[in-house]
JSON list of C-alpha atoms and ligand atoms in Angstrom, two decimals:
[
{"chain": "L", "resi": 22, "resn": "UNK", "atom": "CA", "xyz": [0.00, 0.00, 0.00]},
{"chain": "L", "resi": 23, "resn": "UNK", "atom": "CA", "xyz": [1.42, 3.43, -0.96]},
{"chain": "L", "resi": 24, "resn": "UNK", "atom": "CA", "xyz": [2.04, 6.09, 1.60]},
{"chain": "L", "resi": 25, "resn": "UNK", "atom": "CA", "xyz": [-0.63, 8.45, 0.29]},
{"chain": "L", "resi": 26, "resn": "UNK", "atom": "CA", "xyz": [-3.37, 5.81, 0.28]},
{"chain": "L", "resi": 27, "resn": "UNK", "atom": "CA", "xyz": [-2.27, 4.76, 3.74]},
{"chain": "L", "resi": 28, "resn": "UNK", "atom": "CA", "xyz": [-2.58, 8.36, 4.97]},
{"chain": "L", "resi": 29, "resn": "UNK", "atom": "CA", "xyz": [-5.92, 8.57, 3.20]},
{"chain": "L", "resi": 30, "resn": "UNK", "atom": "CA", "xyz": [-7.17, 5.47, 5.00]},
{"chain": "L", "resi": 31, "resn": "UNK", "atom": "CA", "xyz": [-5.97, 6.76, 8.35]},
{"chain": "L", "resi": 32, "resn": "UNK", "atom": "CA", "xyz": [-7.72, 10.10, 7.73]},
{"chain": "L", "resi": 33, "resn": "UNK", "atom": "CA", "xyz": [-10.93, 8.29, 6.87]},
{"chain": "L", "resi": 34, "resn": "UNK", "atom": "CA", "xyz": [-10.78, 6.24, 10.05]},
{"chain": "L", "resi": 35, "resn": "UNK", "atom": "CA", "xyz": [-10.13, 9.37, 12.11]},
{"chain": "L", "resi": 36, "resn": "UNK", "atom": "CA", "xyz": [-13.03, 11.18, 10.42]},
{"chain": "L", "resi": 37, "resn": "UNK", "atom": "CA", "xyz": [-15.40, 8.31, 11.19]},
{"chain": "L", "resi": 38, "resn": "UNK", "atom": "CA", "xyz": [-14.21, 8.22, 14.80]},
{"chain": "L", "resi": 39, "resn": "UNK", "atom": "CA", "xyz": [-14.78, 11.98, 15.16]},
{"chain": "L", "resi": 40, "resn": "UNK", "atom": "CA", "xyz": [-18.24, 11.60, 13.68]},
{"chain": "L", "resi": 41, "resn": "UNK", "atom": "CA", "xyz": [-19.09, 8.83, 16.15]},
{"chain": "L", "resi": 42, "resn": "UNK", "atom": "CA", "xyz": [-17.76, 11.01, 18.94]},
{"chain": "L", "resi": 43, "resn": "UNK", "atom": "CA", "xyz": [-19.90, 13.99, 17.92]},
{"chain": "L", "resi": 44, "resn": "UNK", "atom": "CA", "xyz": [-23.07, 11.99, 17.55]},
{"chain": "L", "resi": 45, "resn": "UNK", "atom": "CA", "xyz": [-22.50, 10.78, 21.10]},
{"chain": "L", "resi": 46, "resn": "UNK", "atom": "CA", "xyz": [-22.93, 14.35, 22.42]},
{"chain": "L", "resi": 47, "resn": "UNK", "atom": "CA", "xyz": [-26.46, 15.25, 23.37]},
{"chain": "L", "resi": 48, "resn": "UNK", "atom": "CA", "xyz": [-28.66, 18.34, 23.39]},
{"chain": "L", "resi": 49, "resn": "UNK", "atom": "CA", "xyz": [-30.62, 18.82, 26.59]},
{"chain": "L", "resi": 50, "resn": "UNK", "atom": "CA", "xyz": [-33.76, 20.92, 26.29]},
{"chain": "L", "resi": 51, "resn": "UNK", "atom": "CA", "xyz": [-33.68, 22.86, 29.56]},
{"chain": "L", "resi": 52, "resn": "UNK", "atom": "CA", "xyz": [-36.59, 21.81, 31.77]},
{"chain": "L", "resi": 53, "resn": "UNK", "atom": "CA", "xyz": [-37.41, 18.95, 29.42]},
{"chain": "L", "resi": 54, "resn": "UNK", "atom": "CA", "xyz": [-39.99, 20.94, 27.44]},
{"chain": "L", "resi": 55, "resn": "UNK", "atom": "CA", "xyz": [-40.27, 24.25, 25.52]},
{"chain": "L", "resi": 56, "resn": "UNK", "atom": "CA", "xyz": [-41.11, 27.31, 27.62]},
{"chain": "L", "resi": 57, "resn": "UNK", "atom": "CA", "xyz": [-39.74, 25.71, 30.77]},
{"chain": "L", "resi": 58, "resn": "UNK", "atom": "CA", "xyz": [-37.44, 28.74, 31.28]},
{"chain": "L", "resi": 59, "resn": "UNK", "atom": "CA", "xyz": [-39.93, 30.39, 33.64]},
{"chain": "L", "resi": 60, "resn": "UNK", "atom": "CA", "xyz": [-40.55, 31.03, 37.31]},
{"chain": "L", "resi": 61, "resn": "UNK", "atom": "CA", "xyz": [-41.17, 27.51, 38.68]},
{"chain": "L", "resi": 62, "resn": "UNK", "atom": "CA", "xyz": [-44.58, 26.84, 40.19]},
{"chain": "L", "resi": 63, "resn": "UNK", "atom": "CA", "xyz": [-43.00, 24.81, 42.99]},
{"chain": "L", "resi": 64, "resn": "UNK", "atom": "CA", "xyz": [-39.69, 23.48, 44.23]},
{"chain": "L", "resi": 65, "resn": "UNK", "atom": "CA", "xyz": [-40.45, 20.07, 42.67]},
{"chain": "L", "resi": 66, "resn": "UNK", "atom": "CA", "xyz": [-41.12, 21.80, 39.35]},
{"chain": "L", "resi": 67, "resn": "UNK", "atom": "CA", "xyz": [-37.84, 23.76, 39.48]},
{"chain": "L", "resi": 68, "resn": "UNK", "atom": "CA", "xyz": [-35.20, 23.64, 36.78]},
{"chain": "L", "resi": 69, "resn": "UNK", "atom": "CA", "xyz": [-32.67, 22.29, 39.26]},
{"chain": "L", "resi": 70, "resn": "UNK", "atom": "CA", "xyz": [-35.02, 19.43, 40.03]},
{"chain": "L", "resi": 71, "resn": "UNK", "atom": "CA", "xyz": [-35.00, 18.66, 36.29]},
{"chain": "L", "resi": 72, "resn": "UNK", "atom": "CA", "xyz": [-31.20, 19.00, 36.16]},
{"chain": "L", "resi": 73, "resn": "UNK", "atom": "CA", "xyz": [-30.72, 16.60, 39.06]},
{"chain": "L", "resi": 74, "resn": "UNK", "atom": "CA", "xyz": [-32.46, 13.89, 37.03]},
{"chain": "L", "resi": 75, "resn": "UNK", "atom": "CA", "xyz": [-30.25, 14.41, 33.95]},
{"chain": "L", "resi": 76, "resn": "UNK", "atom": "CA", "xyz": [-26.65, 13.46, 33.26]},
{"chain": "L", "resi": 77, "resn": "UNK", "atom": "CA", "xyz": [-24.52, 16.06, 31.53]},
{"chain": "L", "resi": 78, "resn": "UNK", "atom": "CA", "xyz": [-21.29, 15.12, 29.84]},
{"chain": "L", "resi": 79, "resn": "UNK", "atom": "CA", "xyz": [-18.45, 17.06, 28.22]},
{"chain": "L", "resi": 80, "resn": "UNK", "atom": "CA", "xyz": [-19.50, 18.16, 24.73]},
{"chain": "L", "resi": 81, "resn": "UNK", "atom": "CA", "xyz": [-23.24, 18.06, 25.49]},
{"chain": "L", "resi": 82, "resn": "UNK", "atom": "CA", "xyz": [-25.26, 21.21, 24.92]},
{"chain": "L", "resi": 83, "resn": "UNK", "atom": "CA", "xyz": [-28.07, 22.96, 26.75]},
{"chain": "L", "resi": 84, "resn": "UNK", "atom": "CA", "xyz": [-30.93, 24.36, 24.68]},
{"chain": "L", "resi": 85, "resn": "UNK", "atom": "CA", "xyz": [-33.35, 27.00, 25.93]},
{"chain": "L", "resi": 86, "resn": "UNK", "atom": "CA", "xyz": [-36.59, 27.95, 24.22]},
{"chain": "L", "resi": 87, "resn": "UNK", "atom": "CA", "xyz": [-38.31, 31.06, 25.55]},
{"chain": "L", "resi": 88, "resn": "UNK", "atom": "CA", "xyz": [-40.00, 34.29, 24.50]},
{"chain": "L", "resi": 89, "resn": "UNK", "atom": "CA", "xyz": [-37.11, 36.62, 23.61]},
{"chain": "L", "resi": 90, "resn": "UNK", "atom": "CA", "xyz": [-39.29, 39.68, 24.24]},
{"chain": "L", "resi": 91, "resn": "UNK", "atom": "CA", "xyz": [-39.77, 38.76, 27.89]},
{"chain": "L", "resi": 92, "resn": "UNK", "atom": "CA", "xyz": [-36.72, 36.85, 28.98]},
{"chain": "L", "resi": 93, "resn": "UNK", "atom": "CA", "xyz": [-33.07, 35.96, 28.43]},
{"chain": "L", "resi": 94, "resn": "UNK", "atom": "CA", "xyz": [-30.43, 33.52, 29.63]},
{"chain": "L", "resi": 95, "resn": "UNK", "atom": "CA", "xyz": [-27.34, 34.63, 31.52]},
{"chain": "L", "resi": 96, "resn": "UNK", "atom": "CA", "xyz": [-24.36, 32.48, 32.31]},
{"chain": "L", "resi": 97, "resn": "UNK", "atom": "CA", "xyz": [-22.95, 33.84, 35.56]},
{"chain": "L", "resi": 98, "resn": "UNK", "atom": "CA", "xyz": [-20.47, 33.18, 38.34]},
{"chain": "L", "resi": 99, "resn": "UNK", "atom": "CA", "xyz": [-21.41, 31.19, 41.42]},
{"chain": "L", "resi": 100, "resn": "UNK", "atom": "CA", "xyz": [-21.77, 34.35, 43.51]},
{"chain": "L", "resi": 101, "resn": "UNK", "atom": "CA", "xyz": [-23.96, 36.06, 40.92]},
{"chain": "L", "resi": 102, "resn": "UNK", "atom": "CA", "xyz": [-26.09, 32.92, 40.71]},
{"chain": "L", "resi": 103, "resn": "UNK", "atom": "CA", "xyz": [-26.88, 32.95, 44.42]},
{"chain": "L", "resi": 104, "resn": "UNK", "atom": "CA", "xyz": [-27.41, 36.72, 44.64]},
{"chain": "L", "resi": 105, "resn": "UNK", "atom": "CA", "xyz": [-29.23, 36.95, 41.28]},
{"chain": "L", "resi": 106, "resn": "UNK", "atom": "CA", "xyz": [-26.80, 39.66, 40.24]},
{"chain": "L", "resi": 107, "resn": "UNK", "atom": "CA", "xyz": [-27.51, 40.39, 36.57]},
{"chain": "L", "resi": 108, "resn": "UNK", "atom": "CA", "xyz": [-25.10, 43.31, 36.22]},
{"chain": "L", "resi": 109, "resn": "UNK", "atom": "CA", "xyz": [-21.98, 41.48, 35.04]},
{"chain": "L", "resi": 110, "resn": "UNK", "atom": "CA", "xyz": [-22.78, 38.13, 33.37]},
{"chain": "L", "resi": 111, "resn": "UNK", "atom": "CA", "xyz": [-20.13, 35.88, 31.80]},
{"chain": "L", "resi": 112, "resn": "UNK", "atom": "CA", "xyz": [-22.42, 35.72, 28.76]},
{"chain": "L", "resi": 113, "resn": "UNK", "atom": "CA", "xyz": [-25.91, 36.92, 27.93]},
{"chain": "L", "resi": 114, "resn": "UNK", "atom": "CA", "xyz": [-28.24, 35.34, 25.36]},
{"chain": "L", "resi": 115, "resn": "UNK", "atom": "CA", "xyz": [-31.54, 36.85, 24.26]},
{"chain": "L", "resi": 116, "resn": "UNK", "atom": "CA", "xyz": [-32.33, 35.18, 20.94]},
{"chain": "L", "resi": 117, "resn": "UNK", "atom": "CA", "xyz": [-35.25, 33.07, 22.21]},
{"chain": "L", "resi": 118, "resn": "UNK", "atom": "CA", "xyz": [-33.54, 29.86, 21.16]},
{"chain": "L", "resi": 119, "resn": "UNK", "atom": "CA", "xyz": [-30.22, 29.60, 22.95]},
{"chain": "L", "resi": 120, "resn": "UNK", "atom": "CA", "xyz": [-27.80, 26.74, 22.64]},
{"chain": "L", "resi": 121, "resn": "UNK", "atom": "CA", "xyz": [-24.76, 26.57, 24.90]},
{"chain": "L", "resi": 122, "resn": "UNK", "atom": "CA", "xyz": [-22.18, 23.84, 24.66]},
{"chain": "L", "resi": 123, "resn": "UNK", "atom": "CA", "xyz": [-20.62, 22.47, 27.84]},
{"chain": "L", "resi": 124, "resn": "UNK", "atom": "CA", "xyz": [-16.95, 22.12, 26.85]},
{"chain": "L", "resi": 125, "resn": "UNK", "atom": "CA", "xyz": [-15.49, 21.08, 30.20]},
{"chain": "L", "resi": 126, "resn": "UNK", "atom": "CA", "xyz": [-16.41, 19.36, 33.44]},
{"chain": "L", "resi": 127, "resn": "UNK", "atom": "CA", "xyz": [-17.60, 21.21, 36.51]},
{"chain": "L", "resi": 128, "resn": "UNK", "atom": "CA", "xyz": [-20.52, 23.45, 37.48]},
{"chain": "L", "resi": 129, "resn": "UNK", "atom": "CA", "xyz": [-22.24, 25.98, 35.19]},
{"chain": "L", "resi": 130, "resn": "UNK", "atom": "CA", "xyz": [-24.55, 28.66, 36.59]},
{"chain": "L", "resi": 131, "resn": "UNK", "atom": "CA", "xyz": [-27.43, 30.18, 34.63]},
{"chain": "L", "resi": 132, "resn": "UNK", "atom": "CA", "xyz": [-30.00, 32.76, 35.69]},
{"chain": "L", "resi": 133, "resn": "UNK", "atom": "CA", "xyz": [-32.84, 34.62, 34.03]},
{"chain": "L", "resi": 134, "resn": "UNK", "atom": "CA", "xyz": [-31.80, 38.04, 32.71]},
{"chain": "L", "resi": 135, "resn": "UNK", "atom": "CA", "xyz": [-34.74, 39.34, 34.74]},
{"chain": "L", "resi": 136, "resn": "UNK", "atom": "CA", "xyz": [-33.58, 39.72, 38.34]},
{"chain": "L", "resi": 137, "resn": "UNK", "atom": "CA", "xyz": [-37.17, 39.48, 39.59]},
{"chain": "L", "resi": 138, "resn": "UNK", "atom": "CA", "xyz": [-37.59, 36.11, 37.85]},
{"chain": "L", "resi": 139, "resn": "UNK", "atom": "CA", "xyz": [-34.24, 34.88, 39.14]},
{"chain": "L", "resi": 140, "resn": "UNK", "atom": "CA", "xyz": [-35.24, 35.87, 42.68]},
{"chain": "L", "resi": 141, "resn": "UNK", "atom": "CA", "xyz": [-38.34, 33.67, 42.27]},
{"chain": "L", "resi": 142, "resn": "UNK", "atom": "CA", "xyz": [-36.29, 30.64, 41.22]},
{"chain": "L", "resi": 143, "resn": "UNK", "atom": "CA", "xyz": [-35.78, 30.94, 37.47]},
{"chain": "L", "resi": 144, "resn": "UNK", "atom": "CA", "xyz": [-32.20, 29.70, 37.63]},
{"chain": "L", "resi": 145, "resn": "UNK", "atom": "CA", "xyz": [-30.24, 26.58, 36.86]},
{"chain": "L", "resi": 146, "resn": "UNK", "atom": "CA", "xyz": [-27.07, 24.82, 37.97]},
{"chain": "L", "resi": 147, "resn": "UNK", "atom": "CA", "xyz": [-25.70, 22.15, 35.68]},
{"chain": "L", "resi": 148, "resn": "UNK", "atom": "CA", "xyz": [-22.77, 19.99, 36.73]},
{"chain": "L", "resi": 149, "resn": "UNK", "atom": "CA", "xyz": [-20.86, 18.27, 33.95]},
{"chain": "L", "resi": 150, "resn": "UNK", "atom": "CA", "xyz": [-19.25, 14.98, 34.88]},
{"chain": "L", "resi": 151, "resn": "UNK", "atom": "CA", "xyz": [-15.49, 14.59, 34.61]},
{"chain": "L", "resi": 152, "resn": "UNK", "atom": "CA", "xyz": [-15.11, 11.70, 32.18]},
{"chain": "L", "resi": 153, "resn": "UNK", "atom": "CA", "xyz": [-16.82, 10.93, 28.93]},
{"chain": "L", "resi": 154, "resn": "UNK", "atom": "CA", "xyz": [-17.96, 7.44, 28.09]},
{"chain": "L", "resi": 155, "resn": "UNK", "atom": "CA", "xyz": [-19.40, 6.56, 31.51]},
{"chain": "L", "resi": 156, "resn": "UNK", "atom": "CA", "xyz": [-22.80, 6.40, 29.80]},
{"chain": "L", "resi": 157, "resn": "UNK", "atom": "CA", "xyz": [-21.71, 3.02, 28.49]},
{"chain": "L", "resi": 158, "resn": "UNK", "atom": "CA", "xyz": [-20.70, 0.28, 30.86]},
{"chain": "L", "resi": 159, "resn": "UNK", "atom": "CA", "xyz": [-19.87, -2.12, 28.03]},
{"chain": "L", "resi": 160, "resn": "UNK", "atom": "CA", "xyz": [-16.13, -1.48, 28.33]},
{"chain": "L", "resi": 161, "resn": "UNK", "atom": "CA", "xyz": [-13.67, -1.10, 31.16]},
{"chain": "L", "resi": 162, "resn": "UNK", "atom": "CA", "xyz": [-10.14, 0.30, 30.60]},
{"chain": "L", "resi": 163, "resn": "UNK", "atom": "CA", "xyz": [-8.90, -3.30, 30.94]},
{"chain": "L", "resi": 164, "resn": "UNK", "atom": "CA", "xyz": [-10.54, -4.16, 27.61]},
{"chain": "L", "resi": 165, "resn": "UNK", "atom": "CA", "xyz": [-8.44, -1.61, 25.68]},
{"chain": "L", "resi": 166, "resn": "UNK", "atom": "CA", "xyz": [-6.92, -3.12, 22.53]},
{"chain": "L", "resi": 167, "resn": "UNK", "atom": "CA", "xyz": [-3.56, -4.84, 22.79]},
{"chain": "L", "resi": 168, "resn": "UNK", "atom": "CA", "xyz": [-0.92, -4.67, 20.04]},
{"chain": "L", "resi": 169, "resn": "UNK", "atom": "CA", "xyz": [-1.89, -8.24, 19.07]},
{"chain": "L", "resi": 170, "resn": "UNK", "atom": "CA", "xyz": [-5.43, -7.24, 18.22]},
{"chain": "L", "resi": 171, "resn": "UNK", "atom": "CA", "xyz": [-4.06, -4.31, 16.19]},
{"chain": "L", "resi": 172, "resn": "UNK", "atom": "CA", "xyz": [-1.99, -6.57, 13.94]},
{"chain": "L", "resi": 173, "resn": "UNK", "atom": "CA", "xyz": [-5.15, -8.29, 12.83]},
{"chain": "L", "resi": 174, "resn": "UNK", "atom": "CA", "xyz": [-6.61, -4.97, 11.75]},
{"chain": "L", "resi": 175, "resn": "UNK", "atom": "CA", "xyz": [-9.77, -3.15, 12.72]},
{"chain": "L", "resi": 176, "resn": "UNK", "atom": "CA", "xyz": [-12.05, -6.04, 11.78]},
{"chain": "L", "resi": 177, "resn": "UNK", "atom": "CA", "xyz": [-11.47, -7.69, 15.15]},
{"chain": "L", "resi": 178, "resn": "UNK", "atom": "CA", "xyz": [-12.05, -4.55, 17.20]},
{"chain": "L", "resi": 179, "resn": "UNK", "atom": "CA", "xyz": [-15.19, -5.35, 19.18]},
{"chain": "L", "resi": 180, "resn": "UNK", "atom": "CA", "xyz": [-17.57, -2.49, 18.53]},
{"chain": "L", "resi": 181, "resn": "UNK", "atom": "CA", "xyz": [-20.98, -3.99, 19.17]},
{"chain": "L", "resi": 182, "resn": "UNK", "atom": "CA", "xyz": [-22.59, -2.65, 22.28]},
{"chain": "L", "resi": 183, "resn": "UNK", "atom": "CA", "xyz": [-19.98, 0.03, 22.81]},
{"chain": "L", "resi": 184, "resn": "UNK", "atom": "CA", "xyz": [-20.71, 3.74, 22.86]},
{"chain": "L", "resi": 185, "resn": "UNK", "atom": "CA", "xyz": [-19.66, 5.70, 19.79]},
{"chain": "L", "resi": 186, "resn": "UNK", "atom": "CA", "xyz": [-16.59, 7.12, 21.51]},
{"chain": "L", "resi": 187, "resn": "UNK", "atom": "CA", "xyz": [-15.24, 3.87, 22.87]},
{"chain": "L", "resi": 188, "resn": "UNK", "atom": "CA", "xyz": [-15.90, 2.02, 19.63]},
{"chain": "L", "resi": 189, "resn": "UNK", "atom": "CA", "xyz": [-14.35, 4.81, 17.58]},
{"chain": "L", "resi": 190, "resn": "UNK", "atom": "CA", "xyz": [-11.23, 5.02, 19.70]},
{"chain": "L", "resi": 191, "resn": "UNK", "atom": "CA", "xyz": [-10.75, 1.28, 19.59]},
{"chain": "L", "resi": 192, "resn": "UNK", "atom": "CA", "xyz": [-11.09, 1.20, 15.80]},
{"chain": "L", "resi": 193, "resn": "UNK", "atom": "CA", "xyz": [-8.62, 4.09, 15.45]},
{"chain": "L", "resi": 194, "resn": "UNK", "atom": "CA", "xyz": [-6.06, 2.49, 17.75]},
{"chain": "L", "resi": 195, "resn": "UNK", "atom": "CA", "xyz": [-6.44, -0.85, 16.03]},
{"chain": "L", "resi": 196, "resn": "UNK", "atom": "CA", "xyz": [-6.19, 0.68, 12.56]},
{"chain": "L", "resi": 197, "resn": "UNK", "atom": "CA", "xyz": [-3.21, 2.87, 13.32]},
{"chain": "L", "resi": 198, "resn": "UNK", "atom": "CA", "xyz": [-1.30, -0.06, 14.80]},
{"chain": "L", "resi": 199, "resn": "UNK", "atom": "CA", "xyz": [-2.29, -2.15, 11.81]},
{"chain": "L", "resi": 200, "resn": "UNK", "atom": "CA", "xyz": [-1.16, 0.45, 9.26]},
{"chain": "L", "resi": 201, "resn": "UNK", "atom": "CA", "xyz": [2.12, 1.13, 10.99]},
{"chain": "L", "resi": 202, "resn": "UNK", "atom": "CA", "xyz": [2.97, -2.59, 10.98]},
{"chain": "L", "resi": 203, "resn": "UNK", "atom": "CA", "xyz": [2.48, -2.87, 7.19]},
{"chain": "X", "resi": 310, "resn": "NAG", "atom": "C1", "xyz": [-23.15, 42.74, 41.19]},
{"chain": "X", "resi": 310, "resn": "NAG", "atom": "O1", "xyz": [-21.90, 42.40, 40.59]},
{"chain": "X", "resi": 310, "resn": "NAG", "atom": "C2", "xyz": [-21.12, 43.54, 40.26]},
{"chain": "X", "resi": 310, "resn": "NAG", "atom": "C3", "xyz": [-19.93, 43.07, 39.46]},
{"chain": "X", "resi": 310, "resn": "NAG", "atom": "O2", "xyz": [-19.59, 41.74, 39.70]},
{"chain": "X", "resi": 310, "resn": "NAG", "atom": "C4", "xyz": [-20.75, 44.26, 41.54]},
{"chain": "X", "resi": 310, "resn": "NAG", "atom": "O3", "xyz": [-19.94, 45.39, 41.26]},
{"chain": "X", "resi": 310, "resn": "NAG", "atom": "C5", "xyz": [-22.01, 44.69, 42.26]},
{"chain": "X", "resi": 310, "resn": "NAG", "atom": "O4", "xyz": [-21.70, 45.30, 43.49]},
{"chain": "X", "resi": 310, "resn": "NAG", "atom": "C6", "xyz": [-22.94, 43.51, 42.47]},
{"chain": "X", "resi": 310, "resn": "NAG", "atom": "N1", "xyz": [-24.22, 43.99, 42.97]},
{"chain": "X", "resi": 310, "resn": "NAG", "atom": "C7", "xyz": [-24.77, 43.50, 44.09]},
{"chain": "X", "resi": 310, "resn": "NAG", "atom": "C8", "xyz": [-26.11, 44.06, 44.45]},
{"chain": "X", "resi": 310, "resn": "NAG", "atom": "O5", "xyz": [-24.22, 42.64, 44.77]}
]
């Protein structure tokens, strides 16, 4: 196999793995339904009650749908979250259909751009978990491919039942080892 076709094959495998990785990321509609970005009717109905039932992972996105004439979404610091301080947000969104990606692990704080609404509970904390892939329990680190499996090429990489990321990484590792041994 020539060098250029080998590079081409490797690029293709990487592209497929990236695609699998991206399709693994999820959009979370805040509150679980449109127009949920409102003053909650009760504690049980609050946005944080919804958030506590969801799992957020690196690369996922939050999506808000609301009336842009009446409301907005502010990403704020922890202090501003608790005091409903709308004067100096990290970011402000008022397009009525806001999508925010969660690029790293840790807490994110969001409040309504209306201080009065925030004071009445229109606010949200989302905590993104540290590691990707925990959604799937099909693989443990111990099942990572060995050089032996790589020699036999990607065909033997076990992908059934794995999440997109784990399967993609295993195929890439297997393929790269396979190509380099040629
Ligand atoms: C709100 O935050 C700004 C900037 O972070 C600060 O200067 C201001 O004093 C705060 N306002 C209140 C009421 O805490």
